[in-house]
Short mmCIF file of C-alpha atoms in Angstrom, two decimals:
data_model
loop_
_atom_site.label_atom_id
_atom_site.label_comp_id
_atom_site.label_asym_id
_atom_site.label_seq_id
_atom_site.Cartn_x
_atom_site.Cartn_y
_atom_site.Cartn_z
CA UNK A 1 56.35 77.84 146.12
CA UNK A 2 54.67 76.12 143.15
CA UNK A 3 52.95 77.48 140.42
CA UNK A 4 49.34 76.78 139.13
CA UNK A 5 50.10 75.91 135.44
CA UNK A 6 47.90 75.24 132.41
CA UNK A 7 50.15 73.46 129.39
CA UNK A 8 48.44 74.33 125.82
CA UNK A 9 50.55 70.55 123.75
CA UNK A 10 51.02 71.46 120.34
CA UNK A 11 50.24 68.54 117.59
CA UNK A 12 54.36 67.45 117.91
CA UNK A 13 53.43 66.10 121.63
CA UNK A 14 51.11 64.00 120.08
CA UNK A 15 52.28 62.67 116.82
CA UNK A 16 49.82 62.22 113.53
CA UNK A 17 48.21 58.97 114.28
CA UNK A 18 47.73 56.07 116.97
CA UNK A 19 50.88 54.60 116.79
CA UNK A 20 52.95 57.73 116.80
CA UNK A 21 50.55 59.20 119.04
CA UNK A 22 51.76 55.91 121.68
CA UNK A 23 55.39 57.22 121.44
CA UNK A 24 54.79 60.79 121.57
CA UNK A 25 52.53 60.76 125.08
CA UNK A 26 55.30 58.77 126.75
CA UNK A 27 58.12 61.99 126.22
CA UNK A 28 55.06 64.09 126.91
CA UNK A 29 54.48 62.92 130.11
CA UNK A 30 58.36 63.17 131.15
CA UNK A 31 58.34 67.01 130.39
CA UNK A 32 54.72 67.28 132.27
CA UNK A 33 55.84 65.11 135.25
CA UNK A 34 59.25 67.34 135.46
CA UNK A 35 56.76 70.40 136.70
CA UNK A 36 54.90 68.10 138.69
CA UNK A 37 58.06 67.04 140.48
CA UNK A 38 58.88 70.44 141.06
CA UNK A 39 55.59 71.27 143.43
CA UNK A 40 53.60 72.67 140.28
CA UNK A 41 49.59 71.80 139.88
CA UNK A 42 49.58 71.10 136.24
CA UNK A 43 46.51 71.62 133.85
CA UNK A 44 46.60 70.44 130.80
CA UNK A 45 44.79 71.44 127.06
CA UNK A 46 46.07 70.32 124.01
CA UNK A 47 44.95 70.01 120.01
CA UNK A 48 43.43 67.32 118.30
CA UNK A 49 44.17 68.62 114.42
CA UNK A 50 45.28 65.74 112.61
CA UNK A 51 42.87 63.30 115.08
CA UNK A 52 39.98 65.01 114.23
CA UNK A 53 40.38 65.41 110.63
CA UNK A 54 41.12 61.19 110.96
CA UNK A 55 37.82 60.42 113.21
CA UNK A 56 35.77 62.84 110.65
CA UNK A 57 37.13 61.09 107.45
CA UNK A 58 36.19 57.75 108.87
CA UNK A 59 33.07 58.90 109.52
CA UNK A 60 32.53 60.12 106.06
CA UNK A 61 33.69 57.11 104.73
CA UNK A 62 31.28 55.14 106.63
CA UNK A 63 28.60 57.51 105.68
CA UNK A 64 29.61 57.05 102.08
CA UNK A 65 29.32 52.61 101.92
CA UNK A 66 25.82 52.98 103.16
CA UNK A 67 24.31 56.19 103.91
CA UNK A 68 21.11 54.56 104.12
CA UNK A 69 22.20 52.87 107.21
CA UNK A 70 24.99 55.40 108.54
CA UNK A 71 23.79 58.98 108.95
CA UNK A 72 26.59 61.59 109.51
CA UNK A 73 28.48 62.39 112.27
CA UNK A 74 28.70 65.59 113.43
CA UNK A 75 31.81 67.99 113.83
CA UNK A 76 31.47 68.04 117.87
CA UNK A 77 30.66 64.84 118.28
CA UNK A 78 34.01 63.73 116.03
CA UNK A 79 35.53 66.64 118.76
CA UNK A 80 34.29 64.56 121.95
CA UNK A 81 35.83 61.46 120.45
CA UNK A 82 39.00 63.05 119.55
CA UNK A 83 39.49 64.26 123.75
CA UNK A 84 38.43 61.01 124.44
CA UNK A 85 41.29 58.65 123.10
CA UNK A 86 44.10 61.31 123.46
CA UNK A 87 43.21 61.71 126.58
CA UNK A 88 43.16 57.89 127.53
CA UNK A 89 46.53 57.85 125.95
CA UNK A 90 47.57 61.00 127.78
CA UNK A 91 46.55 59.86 131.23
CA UNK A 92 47.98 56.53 131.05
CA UNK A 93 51.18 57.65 130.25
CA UNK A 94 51.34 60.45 132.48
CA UNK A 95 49.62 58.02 135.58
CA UNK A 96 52.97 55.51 134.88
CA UNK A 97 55.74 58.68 134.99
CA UNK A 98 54.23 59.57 138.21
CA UNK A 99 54.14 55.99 139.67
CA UNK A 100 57.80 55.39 138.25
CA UNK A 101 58.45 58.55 140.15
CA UNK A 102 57.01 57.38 143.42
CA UNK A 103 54.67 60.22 142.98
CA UNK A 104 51.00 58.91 143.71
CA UNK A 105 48.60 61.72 142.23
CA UNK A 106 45.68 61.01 140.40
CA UNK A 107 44.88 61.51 136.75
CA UNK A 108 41.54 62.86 134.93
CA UNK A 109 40.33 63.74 131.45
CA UNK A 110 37.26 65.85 131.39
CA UNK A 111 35.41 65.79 128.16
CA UNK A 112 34.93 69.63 127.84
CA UNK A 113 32.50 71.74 126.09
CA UNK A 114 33.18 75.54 125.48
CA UNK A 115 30.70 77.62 124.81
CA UNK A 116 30.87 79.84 121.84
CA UNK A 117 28.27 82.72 120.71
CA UNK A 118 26.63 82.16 117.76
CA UNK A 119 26.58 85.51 116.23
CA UNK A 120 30.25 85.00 116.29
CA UNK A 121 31.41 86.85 112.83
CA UNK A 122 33.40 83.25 112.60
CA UNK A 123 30.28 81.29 111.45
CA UNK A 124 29.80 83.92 108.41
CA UNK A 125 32.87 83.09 106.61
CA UNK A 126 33.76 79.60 107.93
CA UNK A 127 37.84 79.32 106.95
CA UNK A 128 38.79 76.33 108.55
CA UNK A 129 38.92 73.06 106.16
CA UNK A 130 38.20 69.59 107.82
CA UNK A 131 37.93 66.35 106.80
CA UNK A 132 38.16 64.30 103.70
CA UNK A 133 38.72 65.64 99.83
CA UNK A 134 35.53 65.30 97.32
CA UNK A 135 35.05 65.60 94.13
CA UNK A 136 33.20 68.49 92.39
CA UNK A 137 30.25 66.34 92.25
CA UNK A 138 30.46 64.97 95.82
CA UNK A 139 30.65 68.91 97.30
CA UNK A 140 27.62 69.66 95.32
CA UNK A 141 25.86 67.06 96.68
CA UNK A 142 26.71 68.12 100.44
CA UNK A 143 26.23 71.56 99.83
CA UNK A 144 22.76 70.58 98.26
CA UNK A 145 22.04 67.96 101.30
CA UNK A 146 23.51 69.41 103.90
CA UNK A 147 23.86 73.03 103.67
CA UNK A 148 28.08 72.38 104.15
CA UNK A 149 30.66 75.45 103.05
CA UNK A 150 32.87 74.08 100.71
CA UNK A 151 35.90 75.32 98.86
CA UNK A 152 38.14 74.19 96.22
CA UNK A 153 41.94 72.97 97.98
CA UNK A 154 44.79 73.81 95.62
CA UNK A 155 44.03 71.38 93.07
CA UNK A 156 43.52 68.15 95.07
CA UNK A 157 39.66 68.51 95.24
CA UNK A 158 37.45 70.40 97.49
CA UNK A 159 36.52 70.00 101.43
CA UNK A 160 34.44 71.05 103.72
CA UNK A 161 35.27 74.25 105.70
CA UNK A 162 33.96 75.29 109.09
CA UNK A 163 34.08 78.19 111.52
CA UNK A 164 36.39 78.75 114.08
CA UNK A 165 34.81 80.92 116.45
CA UNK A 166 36.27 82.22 119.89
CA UNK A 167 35.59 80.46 123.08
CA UNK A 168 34.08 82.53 125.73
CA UNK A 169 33.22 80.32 128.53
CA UNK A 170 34.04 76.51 129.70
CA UNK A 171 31.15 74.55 130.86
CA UNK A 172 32.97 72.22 132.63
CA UNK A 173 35.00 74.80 134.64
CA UNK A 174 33.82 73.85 138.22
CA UNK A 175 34.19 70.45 137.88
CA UNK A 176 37.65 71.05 136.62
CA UNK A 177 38.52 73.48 139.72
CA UNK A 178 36.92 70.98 141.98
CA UNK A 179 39.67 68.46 140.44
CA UNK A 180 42.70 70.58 140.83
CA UNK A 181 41.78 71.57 144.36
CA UNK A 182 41.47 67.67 145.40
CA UNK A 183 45.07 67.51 143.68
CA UNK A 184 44.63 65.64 140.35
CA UNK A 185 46.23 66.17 137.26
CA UNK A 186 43.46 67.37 135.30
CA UNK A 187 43.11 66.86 131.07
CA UNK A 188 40.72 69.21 129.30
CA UNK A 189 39.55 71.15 126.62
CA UNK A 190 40.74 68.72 124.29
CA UNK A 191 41.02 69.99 121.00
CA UNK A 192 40.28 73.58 121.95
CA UNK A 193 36.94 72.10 123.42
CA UNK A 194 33.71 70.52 122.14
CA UNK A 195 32.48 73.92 120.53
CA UNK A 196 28.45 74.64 122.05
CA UNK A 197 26.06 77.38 122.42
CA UNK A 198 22.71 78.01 124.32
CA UNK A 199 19.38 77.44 122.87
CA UNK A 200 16.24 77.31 124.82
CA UNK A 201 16.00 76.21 128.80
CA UNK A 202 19.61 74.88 130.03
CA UNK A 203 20.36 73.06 126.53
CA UNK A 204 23.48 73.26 124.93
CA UNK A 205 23.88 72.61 121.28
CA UNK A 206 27.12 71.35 119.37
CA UNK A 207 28.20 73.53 117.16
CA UNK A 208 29.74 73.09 113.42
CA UNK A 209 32.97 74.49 114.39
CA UNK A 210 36.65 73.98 115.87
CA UNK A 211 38.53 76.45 118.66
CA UNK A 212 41.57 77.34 117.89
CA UNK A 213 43.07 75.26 121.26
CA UNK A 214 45.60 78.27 122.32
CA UNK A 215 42.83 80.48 122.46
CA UNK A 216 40.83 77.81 124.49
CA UNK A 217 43.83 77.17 126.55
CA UNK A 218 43.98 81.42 127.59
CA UNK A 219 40.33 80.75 128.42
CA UNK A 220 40.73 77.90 130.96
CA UNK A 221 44.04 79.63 132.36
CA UNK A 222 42.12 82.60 133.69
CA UNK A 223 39.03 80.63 134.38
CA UNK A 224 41.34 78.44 136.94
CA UNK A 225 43.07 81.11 138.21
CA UNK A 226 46.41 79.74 137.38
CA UNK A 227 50.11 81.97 137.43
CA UNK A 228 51.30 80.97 133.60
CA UNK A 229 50.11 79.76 130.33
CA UNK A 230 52.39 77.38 128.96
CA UNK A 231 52.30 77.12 124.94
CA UNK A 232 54.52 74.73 123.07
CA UNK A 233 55.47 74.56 120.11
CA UNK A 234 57.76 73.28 117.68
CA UNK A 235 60.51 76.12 118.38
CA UNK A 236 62.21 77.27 121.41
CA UNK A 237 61.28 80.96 121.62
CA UNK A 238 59.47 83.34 119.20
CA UNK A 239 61.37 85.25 116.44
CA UNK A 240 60.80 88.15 114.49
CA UNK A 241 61.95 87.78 110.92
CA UNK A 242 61.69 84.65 110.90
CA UNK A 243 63.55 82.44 108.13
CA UNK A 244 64.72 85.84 107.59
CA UNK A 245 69.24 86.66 107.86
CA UNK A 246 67.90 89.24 110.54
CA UNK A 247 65.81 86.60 112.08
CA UNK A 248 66.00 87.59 115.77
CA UNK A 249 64.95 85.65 118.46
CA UNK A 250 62.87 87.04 121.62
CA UNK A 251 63.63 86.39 125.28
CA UNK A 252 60.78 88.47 126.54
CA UNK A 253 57.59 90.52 125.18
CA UNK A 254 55.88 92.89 126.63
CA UNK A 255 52.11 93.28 125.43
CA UNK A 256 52.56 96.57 123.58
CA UNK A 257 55.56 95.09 121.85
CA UNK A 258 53.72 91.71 120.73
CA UNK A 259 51.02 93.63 119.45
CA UNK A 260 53.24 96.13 117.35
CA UNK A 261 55.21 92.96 115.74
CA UNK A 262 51.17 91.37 115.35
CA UNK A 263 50.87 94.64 113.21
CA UNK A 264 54.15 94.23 111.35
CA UNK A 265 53.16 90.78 110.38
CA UNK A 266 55.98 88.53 111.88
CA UNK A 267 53.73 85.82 113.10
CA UNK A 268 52.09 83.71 110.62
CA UNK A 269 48.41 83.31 110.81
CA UNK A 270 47.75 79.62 111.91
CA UNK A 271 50.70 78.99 113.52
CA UNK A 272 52.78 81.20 115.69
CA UNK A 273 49.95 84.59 115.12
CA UNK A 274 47.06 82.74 117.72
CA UNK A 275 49.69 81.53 119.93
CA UNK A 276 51.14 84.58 121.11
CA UNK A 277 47.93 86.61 121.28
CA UNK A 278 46.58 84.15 123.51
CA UNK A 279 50.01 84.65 125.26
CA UNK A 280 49.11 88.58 125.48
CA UNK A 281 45.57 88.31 126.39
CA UNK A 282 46.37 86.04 129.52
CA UNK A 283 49.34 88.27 130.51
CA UNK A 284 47.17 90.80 130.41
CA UNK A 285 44.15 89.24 132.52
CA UNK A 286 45.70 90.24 136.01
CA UNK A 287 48.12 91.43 138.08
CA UNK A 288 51.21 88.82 138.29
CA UNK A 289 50.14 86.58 135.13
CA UNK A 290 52.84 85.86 132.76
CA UNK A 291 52.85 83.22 129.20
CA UNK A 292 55.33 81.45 128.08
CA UNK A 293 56.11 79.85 124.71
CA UNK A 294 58.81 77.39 124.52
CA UNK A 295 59.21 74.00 123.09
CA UNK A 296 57.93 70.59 125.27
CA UNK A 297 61.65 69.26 126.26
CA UNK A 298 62.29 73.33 127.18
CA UNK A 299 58.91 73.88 129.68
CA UNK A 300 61.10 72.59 133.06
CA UNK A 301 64.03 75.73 131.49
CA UNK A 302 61.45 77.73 130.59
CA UNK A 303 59.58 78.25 134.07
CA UNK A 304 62.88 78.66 135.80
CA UNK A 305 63.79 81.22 133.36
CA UNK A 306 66.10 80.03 131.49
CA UNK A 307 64.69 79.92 127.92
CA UNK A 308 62.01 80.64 126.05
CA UNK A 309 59.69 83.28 125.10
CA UNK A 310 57.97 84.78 128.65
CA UNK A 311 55.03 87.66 128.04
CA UNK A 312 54.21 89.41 130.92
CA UNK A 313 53.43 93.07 131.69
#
């Protein structure tokens, strides 16, 4: 019997820019539409780093040549752009496996908003740099202006820094149910989601912020119910030691034994360190859940399996 599965697509199954990001959705779709083909519903989340940062550089640009004609854009709205071409790109590629298949199942991208709460300790010390390099003099001026964080990046200039806070809750979610019930291949929280919070009434306002997109992608897992978390990567299971001679690479983790190597310090922060606690935290969210990390070509092995990195209890 299938499996409900959310994918988390690392930035390698979507390349650095438009043309790369044409070649990389078409392999993408192969390794999605393998699961399908098997009797799996497939959700699907994926990053948006290097889009992003491209959309939010134009946009500063823009601002830049005439800023008394282009105000700014901000940081969410670059976020709903972002899910919106990748996921044009990802649903058009993954609509043409199917059909070359003879499969005939629908495809949707939801433009998703997460909500995020904004005493989050996140939006105190904002880490995360975005967008394009200023001078000294340009930073002041957008610190001045705009109230942004700034910081100085190794010698090439400075840039903007933002929060990345954790996602508690997707707005979206019972549309998105509603989608994988009628049988579509649903695309969502893009980017690790359009980051929001609650003001006064039913509004939601966009927040100066990016989710970390594993972290998102635990979030929509349990909030759909589904039976694994698929995170890929750019490696085929999780080491310990890594780079290391007694580099040592893991079939299986338990929680307890993820969270002692998380307290070692064997996986780096902003890489592999979010990735497998958002592993641990959906193993952990009920009875029979289990994550996997595993490289794109590998996700077919990996839920037979055969390879991989599988966290369960």
């Amino acid at each position: 019997m299938g499996k409900r599965i959310v994918i988390a697509l690392g930035g390698n199954a979507l390349g650095n820019n438009l043309p790369e990001q044409m070649i990389a959705v078409k392999q993408t779709a192969k390794a999605i539409v393998d699961l399908i083909q098997e009797g799996h519903e497939v959700i699907i989340a994926h990053g948006n780093g290097p889009q992003v940062g491209m959309i939010q550089k134009a946009m500063t640009e823009l601002t830049r040549s005439d800023p008394e004609k282009y105000i700014p854009c901000p940081l969410s709205v670059c976020v709903a752009m972002s899910q919106g071409y990748i996921g044009y790109d990802l649903q058009n590629a993954l609509r043409e496996e199917l059909l070359d298949r003879g499969i005939n199942k629908g495809v949707a991208t939801v433009l998703t908003q997460v909500e995020v709460d904004p005493e989050d300790k996140a939006f105190q010390n904002p880490t995360k740099p975005i967008g394009a390099f200023m001078t000294k003099e340009e930073a002041d001026k957008m610190v001045a202006e705009r109230g942004y964080n700034v910081i100085e990046d190794a010698g090439r200039g400075y840039r903007r820094v933002v929060a990345s806070p954790k996602p508690q809750s997707i707005i979206e979610i019972q549309s998105i149910r509603d989608m994988v019930a009628a049988g579509l291949v649903v695309v969502a929280c893009g980017g690790g989601g359009i980051p929001v919070y609650k003001t006064e009434g039913h509004h939601l306002k966009g927040a100066a912020a990016v989710i970390d997109k594993d972290f998102a992608s635990c979030v929509l897992a349990q909030q759909v119910e589904a039976d694994t978390l698929i995170i890929l990567t750019a490696v085929e299971k999780v080491a310990i030691n890594f780079g290391k001679p007694d580099e040592k690479w893991l079939d299986s983790l338990t929680p307890d034994e993820a969270r002692k190597y998380i307290a070692e310090g064997h996986f780096a922060p902003g890489s592999m360190l979010p990735k497998v606690q958002a592993a641990v935290e959906f193993a952990e969210s009920a009875p029979g859940r289990s994550a996997l990390i595993t490289l794109l070509e590998k996700a077919k092995d990996g839920v037979a399996g055969r390879t991989g990195t599988a966290i369960h209890q």
